[in-house]
DNA sequence: CTGGATCCTATTCGATACTG
DNA sequence: CAGTATCGAATAGGATCCAG
């Protein structure tokens, strides 16, 4: 098979971008947050809170902080009462979107197969 | 911004393929396992164990079972002593690879920016 | 409105020991 | 060789209350 793919981290435990970035992408809320921002452009905290179904306040805060630290999301705060904070994707964040949508489309396309496979698997187990 | 992207799961809590598939993709070892199999074609249990640096036996077992249940990996067992089991990607699994590599390439490309951003962020925190 | 701080639970995961 | 079983530590994540 295609050996050229193999430019990864078999023996580079501390410096593996795959693990690192994918742990970020793969956490429970980061990707949905990025997609929402890609979709809507600018969003305030509470707007995100409502758009991302099921997220808790705490996790939204944590997720946004992490994304900001990574430079994927930028945060603009208006010092006023009541406070107002706007979140947008940075250009780095935008550059992630195509890959995410690629994956998203795969998920949408193949979800029925995966579900069917899981059910078959369960039945075979319970025999 | 591009509103057409918005074909996702704002209010579809139980049937969101993004969450589901990405929790799979994003778990600690699944993606690396798929990439290894994409890379090498056929691998035995212990070969995977050695290729995927840092994975424990238990997690490799769990990961492979999950991938098999989802229909991404197929498992061929030779009933002999000592046992021999071969893992390969199914065609469904293969269809995931391009998306994964897309993401992988993004990670490789932008890792320096992310690291730099994190360091800037840390410094600002500690001021 | 936008969070920070705290408590508590569930899940994840590694280490270890054992098996056909 | 290819797992299974069990234990315990660490982490993630939700609920709640509080604050500027």
Short mmCIF file of C-alpha atoms (C1' of nucleotides) in Angstrom, two decimals:
data_model
loop_
_atom_site.label_atom_id
_atom_site.label_comp_id
_atom_site.label_asym_id
_atom_site.label_seq_id
_atom_site.Cartn_x
_atom_site.Cartn_y
_atom_site.Cartn_z
CA UNK A 1 0.00 0.00 0.00
CA UNK A 2 0.85 3.65 -0.17
CA UNK A 3 3.91 4.03 1.91
CA UNK A 4 4.27 7.75 1.33
CA UNK A 5 1.56 8.44 3.83
CA UNK A 6 3.88 7.36 6.55
CA UNK A 7 5.26 10.69 7.64
CA UNK A 8 3.87 10.53 11.09
CA UNK A 9 4.73 9.92 14.65
CA UNK A 10 5.47 6.28 15.25
CA UNK A 11 8.36 7.10 17.49
CA UNK A 12 7.94 10.73 18.27
CA UNK A 13 5.92 10.63 21.37
CA UNK A 14 6.30 14.20 22.49
CA UNK A 15 6.02 16.00 19.23
CA UNK A 16 3.19 14.42 17.36
CA UNK A 17 0.93 16.98 15.74
CA UNK A 18 -1.66 14.38 14.90
CA UNK A 19 -2.31 13.43 18.46
CA UNK A 20 -2.18 16.97 19.64
CA UNK A 21 -4.41 18.59 17.08
CA UNK A 22 -6.81 15.72 16.89
CA UNK A 23 -7.28 15.67 20.59
CA UNK A 24 -8.34 19.23 20.14
CA UNK A 25 -10.53 18.64 17.14
CA UNK A 26 -11.94 15.54 18.68
CA UNK A 27 -12.96 16.89 22.00
CA UNK A 28 -16.60 17.05 22.68
CA UNK A 29 -17.33 20.62 21.65
CA UNK A 30 -14.44 22.28 19.82
CA UNK A 31 -15.40 21.19 16.37
CA UNK A 32 -19.04 22.13 16.73
CA UNK A 33 -18.00 25.52 18.02
CA UNK A 34 -15.72 26.12 15.07
CA UNK A 35 -18.41 25.05 12.63
CA UNK A 36 -20.93 27.34 14.25
CA UNK A 37 -18.57 30.25 13.98
CA UNK A 38 -17.75 29.36 10.41
CA UNK A 39 -21.42 29.30 9.74
CA UNK A 40 -22.48 32.51 11.45
CA UNK A 41 -19.38 34.64 11.29
CA UNK A 42 -19.73 36.54 14.54
CA UNK A 43 -21.38 35.20 17.64
CA UNK A 44 -21.78 36.30 21.21
CA UNK A 45 -21.40 34.01 24.14
CA UNK A 46 -25.08 33.41 24.64
CA UNK A 47 -25.72 32.93 20.97
CA UNK A 48 -23.17 30.15 20.92
CA UNK A 49 -24.69 28.76 24.07
CA UNK A 50 -28.04 28.46 22.30
CA UNK A 51 -26.71 27.26 18.98
CA UNK A 52 -24.60 24.45 20.35
CA UNK A 53 -27.24 22.19 21.65
CA UNK A 54 -26.51 20.60 24.98
CA UNK A 55 -23.32 22.42 25.87
CA UNK A 56 -23.00 23.65 29.42
CA UNK A 57 -21.86 27.11 30.28
CA UNK A 58 -18.69 25.79 31.75
CA UNK A 59 -17.73 23.76 28.72
CA UNK A 60 -18.47 26.61 26.38
CA UNK A 61 -16.17 28.82 28.40
CA UNK A 62 -13.45 26.22 28.47
CA UNK A 63 -13.79 25.42 24.80
CA UNK A 64 -13.65 29.05 23.74
CA UNK A 65 -10.63 29.69 25.90
CA UNK A 66 -8.81 26.76 24.43
CA UNK A 67 -9.67 27.76 20.91
CA UNK A 68 -8.55 31.28 21.66
CA UNK A 69 -5.29 30.05 23.14
CA UNK A 70 -4.69 28.00 20.03
CA UNK A 71 -5.32 31.04 17.88
CA UNK A 72 -8.34 29.59 16.14
CA UNK A 73 -10.86 31.96 17.60
CA UNK A 74 -10.55 35.62 18.40
CA UNK A 75 -12.40 37.31 21.19
CA UNK A 76 -13.47 40.91 21.14
CA UNK A 77 -14.73 42.34 24.39
CA UNK A 78 -16.72 45.53 24.68
CA UNK A 79 -16.24 47.08 28.10
CA UNK A 80 -19.73 48.15 28.85
CA UNK A 81 -22.62 47.26 31.09
CA UNK A 82 -23.94 44.73 30.42
CA UNK A 83 -20.83 43.13 28.97
CA UNK A 84 -20.70 42.12 25.36
CA UNK A 85 -18.21 39.71 23.88
CA UNK A 86 -17.99 38.69 20.27
CA UNK A 87 -16.27 35.59 18.96
CA UNK A 88 -15.08 35.04 15.44
CA UNK A 89 -12.77 32.65 13.68
CA UNK A 90 -9.27 33.85 12.98
CA UNK A 91 -7.82 33.16 9.58
CA UNK A 92 -6.12 30.15 11.12
CA UNK A 93 -9.49 28.99 12.35
CA UNK A 94 -11.00 29.52 8.92
CA UNK A 95 -8.29 27.41 7.39
CA UNK A 96 -9.45 24.49 9.48
CA UNK A 97 -13.02 24.65 8.27
CA UNK A 98 -12.58 22.85 4.94
CA UNK A 99 -11.02 19.85 6.65
CA UNK A 100 -13.79 19.81 9.20
CA UNK A 101 -16.47 19.96 6.56
CA UNK A 102 -14.72 17.24 4.64
CA UNK A 103 -15.00 15.06 7.68
CA UNK A 104 -18.50 16.26 8.37
CA UNK A 105 -19.61 15.27 4.91
CA UNK A 106 -18.08 11.88 5.29
CA UNK A 107 -19.96 11.43 8.53
CA UNK A 108 -23.22 12.44 6.96
CA UNK A 109 -22.73 10.22 3.98
CA UNK A 110 -21.69 7.09 5.80
CA UNK A 111 -23.67 7.33 8.99
CA UNK A 112 -26.32 4.86 7.81
CA UNK A 113 -23.65 2.27 7.03
CA UNK A 114 -22.06 2.74 10.40
CA UNK A 115 -25.33 2.44 12.23
CA UNK A 116 -26.23 -0.68 10.28
CA UNK A 117 -22.84 -2.14 11.04
CA UNK A 118 -23.24 -1.48 14.73
CA UNK A 119 -26.58 -3.20 14.81
CA UNK A 120 -25.26 -6.25 13.00
CA UNK A 121 -22.38 -6.33 15.44
CA UNK A 122 -24.67 -6.17 18.45
CA UNK A 123 -26.78 -9.01 17.15
CA UNK A 124 -23.80 -11.23 16.57
CA UNK A 125 -22.62 -10.52 20.08
CA UNK A 126 -25.88 -11.50 21.65
CA UNK A 127 -26.12 -14.82 19.85
CA UNK B 1 -21.09 34.41 5.62
CA UNK B 2 -21.81 31.14 3.92
CA UNK B 3 -25.14 30.07 5.22
CA UNK B 4 -25.30 26.92 3.14
CA UNK B 5 -22.95 25.19 5.49
CA UNK B 6 -25.69 25.08 8.04
CA UNK B 7 -27.01 21.61 7.49
CA UNK B 8 -26.15 20.35 10.88
CA UNK B 9 -27.59 19.53 14.23
CA UNK B 10 -28.53 22.67 16.08
CA UNK B 11 -31.68 21.07 17.38
CA UNK B 12 -31.24 17.42 16.68
CA UNK B 13 -29.78 16.22 19.85
CA UNK B 14 -30.16 12.51 19.37
CA UNK B 15 -29.33 12.12 15.75
CA UNK B 16 -26.29 14.23 15.12
CA UNK B 17 -23.77 12.44 12.95
CA UNK B 18 -21.14 15.06 13.61
CA UNK B 19 -21.03 14.47 17.32
CA UNK B 20 -21.21 10.77 16.91
CA UNK B 21 -18.61 10.26 14.26
CA UNK B 22 -16.30 12.89 15.58
CA UNK B 23 -16.34 11.45 19.02
CA UNK B 24 -15.12 8.34 17.32
CA UNK B 25 -12.58 10.06 15.13
CA UNK B 26 -11.48 12.21 17.98
CA UNK B 27 -10.91 9.56 20.55
CA UNK B 28 -7.41 9.02 21.60
CA UNK B 29 -6.42 6.18 19.31
CA UNK B 30 -8.95 5.47 16.60
CA UNK B 31 -7.57 7.83 14.05
CA UNK B 32 -3.99 6.73 14.48
CA UNK B 33 -5.10 3.15 14.14
CA UNK B 34 -6.93 3.85 10.92
CA UNK B 35 -3.97 5.74 9.53
CA UNK B 36 -1.62 2.90 10.39
CA UNK B 37 -3.85 0.43 8.64
CA UNK B 38 -4.21 2.72 5.66
CA UNK B 39 -0.47 2.91 5.59
CA UNK B 40 0.43 -0.73 5.96
CA UNK B 41 -2.56 -2.51 4.53
CA UNK B 42 -2.61 -5.58 6.76
CA UNK B 43 -1.42 -5.66 10.33
CA UNK B 44 -1.49 -8.12 13.16
CA UNK B 45 -2.35 -7.20 16.71
CA UNK B 46 1.19 -6.97 17.90
CA UNK B 47 2.34 -5.08 14.86
CA UNK B 48 -0.24 -2.43 15.59
CA UNK B 49 0.80 -2.47 19.20
CA UNK B 50 4.33 -1.58 18.20
CA UNK B 51 3.43 0.89 15.49
CA UNK B 52 1.08 2.98 17.56
CA UNK B 53 3.45 4.44 20.02
CA UNK B 54 2.23 4.58 23.56
CA UNK B 55 -0.99 2.64 23.21
CA UNK B 56 -1.73 0.07 25.86
CA UNK B 57 -2.87 -3.41 25.05
CA UNK B 58 -6.24 -2.71 26.52
CA UNK B 59 -6.83 0.44 24.51
CA UNK B 60 -5.72 -1.25 21.31
CA UNK B 61 -8.23 -4.01 21.95
CA UNK B 62 -11.01 -1.57 22.70
CA UNK B 63 -10.18 0.63 19.74
CA UNK B 64 -10.08 -2.26 17.33
CA UNK B 65 -13.36 -3.64 18.60
CA UNK B 66 -15.05 -0.31 18.20
CA UNK B 67 -13.68 0.18 14.74
CA UNK B 68 -14.79 -3.30 13.84
CA UNK B 69 -18.27 -2.70 15.21
CA UNK B 70 -18.50 0.46 13.16
CA UNK B 71 -17.50 -1.44 10.09
CA UNK B 72 -14.31 0.49 9.50
CA UNK B 73 -11.94 -2.37 10.20
CA UNK B 74 -12.25 -6.01 9.42
CA UNK B 75 -10.75 -8.73 11.50
CA UNK B 76 -9.60 -12.04 10.15
CA UNK B 77 -8.77 -14.71 12.67
CA UNK B 78 -6.75 -17.83 11.92
CA UNK B 79 -7.62 -20.59 14.33
CA UNK B 80 -4.24 -21.99 15.03
CA UNK B 81 -1.68 -22.15 17.76
CA UNK B 82 -0.31 -19.62 18.36
CA UNK B 83 -3.25 -17.48 17.29
CA UNK B 84 -2.94 -15.09 14.42
CA UNK B 85 -5.29 -12.21 13.74
CA UNK B 86 -5.06 -9.81 10.85
CA UNK B 87 -6.66 -6.40 10.68
CA UNK B 88 -7.38 -4.42 7.56
CA UNK B 89 -9.49 -1.46 6.64
CA UNK B 90 -12.84 -2.17 5.06
CA UNK B 91 -13.83 -0.11 2.05
CA UNK B 92 -15.80 2.05 4.43
CA UNK B 93 -12.67 2.53 6.46
CA UNK B 94 -10.69 3.38 3.36
CA UNK B 95 -13.24 6.01 2.45
CA UNK B 96 -12.47 7.79 5.69
CA UNK B 97 -8.76 8.03 5.01
CA UNK B 98 -8.78 11.04 2.68
CA UNK B 99 -10.65 13.13 5.23
CA UNK B 100 -8.27 12.04 7.93
CA UNK B 101 -5.25 12.89 5.86
CA UNK B 102 -6.79 16.22 4.99
CA UNK B 103 -6.98 16.96 8.67
CA UNK B 104 -3.58 15.48 9.28
CA UNK B 105 -2.03 17.76 6.70
CA UNK B 106 -3.71 20.75 8.23
CA UNK B 107 -2.30 19.78 11.60
CA UNK B 108 1.18 19.40 10.20
CA UNK B 109 1.02 22.66 8.35
CA UNK B 110 -0.34 24.82 11.11
CA UNK B 111 1.19 23.25 14.17
CA UNK B 112 3.90 25.90 14.46
CA UNK B 113 1.32 28.67 14.45
CA UNK B 114 -0.73 26.93 17.09
CA UNK B 115 2.26 26.39 19.30
CA UNK B 116 3.31 29.98 18.92
CA UNK B 117 -0.17 31.11 19.74
CA UNK B 118 -0.27 29.00 22.87
CA UNK B 119 2.99 30.44 24.08
CA UNK B 120 1.83 33.99 23.49
CA UNK B 121 -1.34 33.16 25.36
CA UNK B 122 0.52 31.72 28.32
CA UNK B 123 2.71 34.77 28.58
CA UNK B 124 -0.23 37.12 28.59
CA UNK B 125 -1.85 35.09 31.30
CA UNK B 126 1.16 35.24 33.55
CA UNK B 127 1.59 38.99 33.29
"C1'" DC C 1 -24.45 39.38 29.92
"C1'" DT C 2 -20.29 36.89 30.47
"C1'" DG C 3 -18.24 34.36 32.79
"C1'" DG C 4 -15.35 32.40 37.47
"C1'" DA C 5 -15.25 29.01 41.31
"C1'" DT C 6 -16.65 24.89 43.39
"C1'" DC C 7 -18.40 20.36 43.97
"C1'" DC C 8 -19.41 15.99 42.34
"C1'" DT C 9 -20.06 12.15 39.10
"C1'" DA C 10 -19.01 9.41 35.10
"C1'" DT C 11 -15.91 8.02 31.94
"C1'" DT C 12 -11.31 7.18 30.21
"C1'" DC C 13 -7.28 5.08 30.37
"C1'" DG C 14 -2.95 2.82 32.08
"C1'" DA C 15 -0.88 -0.95 34.83
"C1'" DT C 16 -0.98 -5.37 36.10
"C1'" DA C 17 -2.12 -10.08 36.20
"C1'" DC C 18 -4.15 -13.95 33.99
"C1'" DT C 19 -5.86 -17.28 29.82
"C1'" DG C 20 -6.59 -20.38 25.58
"C1'" DC D 1 -0.01 -14.50 20.06
"C1'" DA D 2 -3.98 -12.20 21.11
"C1'" DG D 3 -6.45 -11.11 23.98
"C1'" DT D 4 -9.70 -10.78 28.99
"C1'" DA D 5 -10.42 -9.07 33.74
"C1'" DT D 6 -9.83 -6.02 37.38
"C1'" DC D 7 -8.25 -2.05 39.94
"C1'" DG D 8 -7.25 2.62 40.58
"C1'" DA D 9 -5.76 7.33 39.06
"C1'" DA D 10 -6.69 10.97 36.21
"C1'" DT D 11 -9.62 13.60 33.49
"C1'" DA D 12 -13.85 15.36 31.50
"C1'" DG D 13 -17.89 17.24 32.12
"C1'" DG D 14 -22.45 18.72 34.38
"C1'" DA D 15 -24.88 21.42 38.09
"C1'" DT D 16 -24.99 25.07 40.94
"C1'" DC D 17 -23.85 29.31 42.96
"C1'" DC D 18 -21.54 33.68 42.75
"C1'" DA D 19 -19.53 38.24 40.63
"C1'" DG D 20 -18.30 42.39 37.78
#
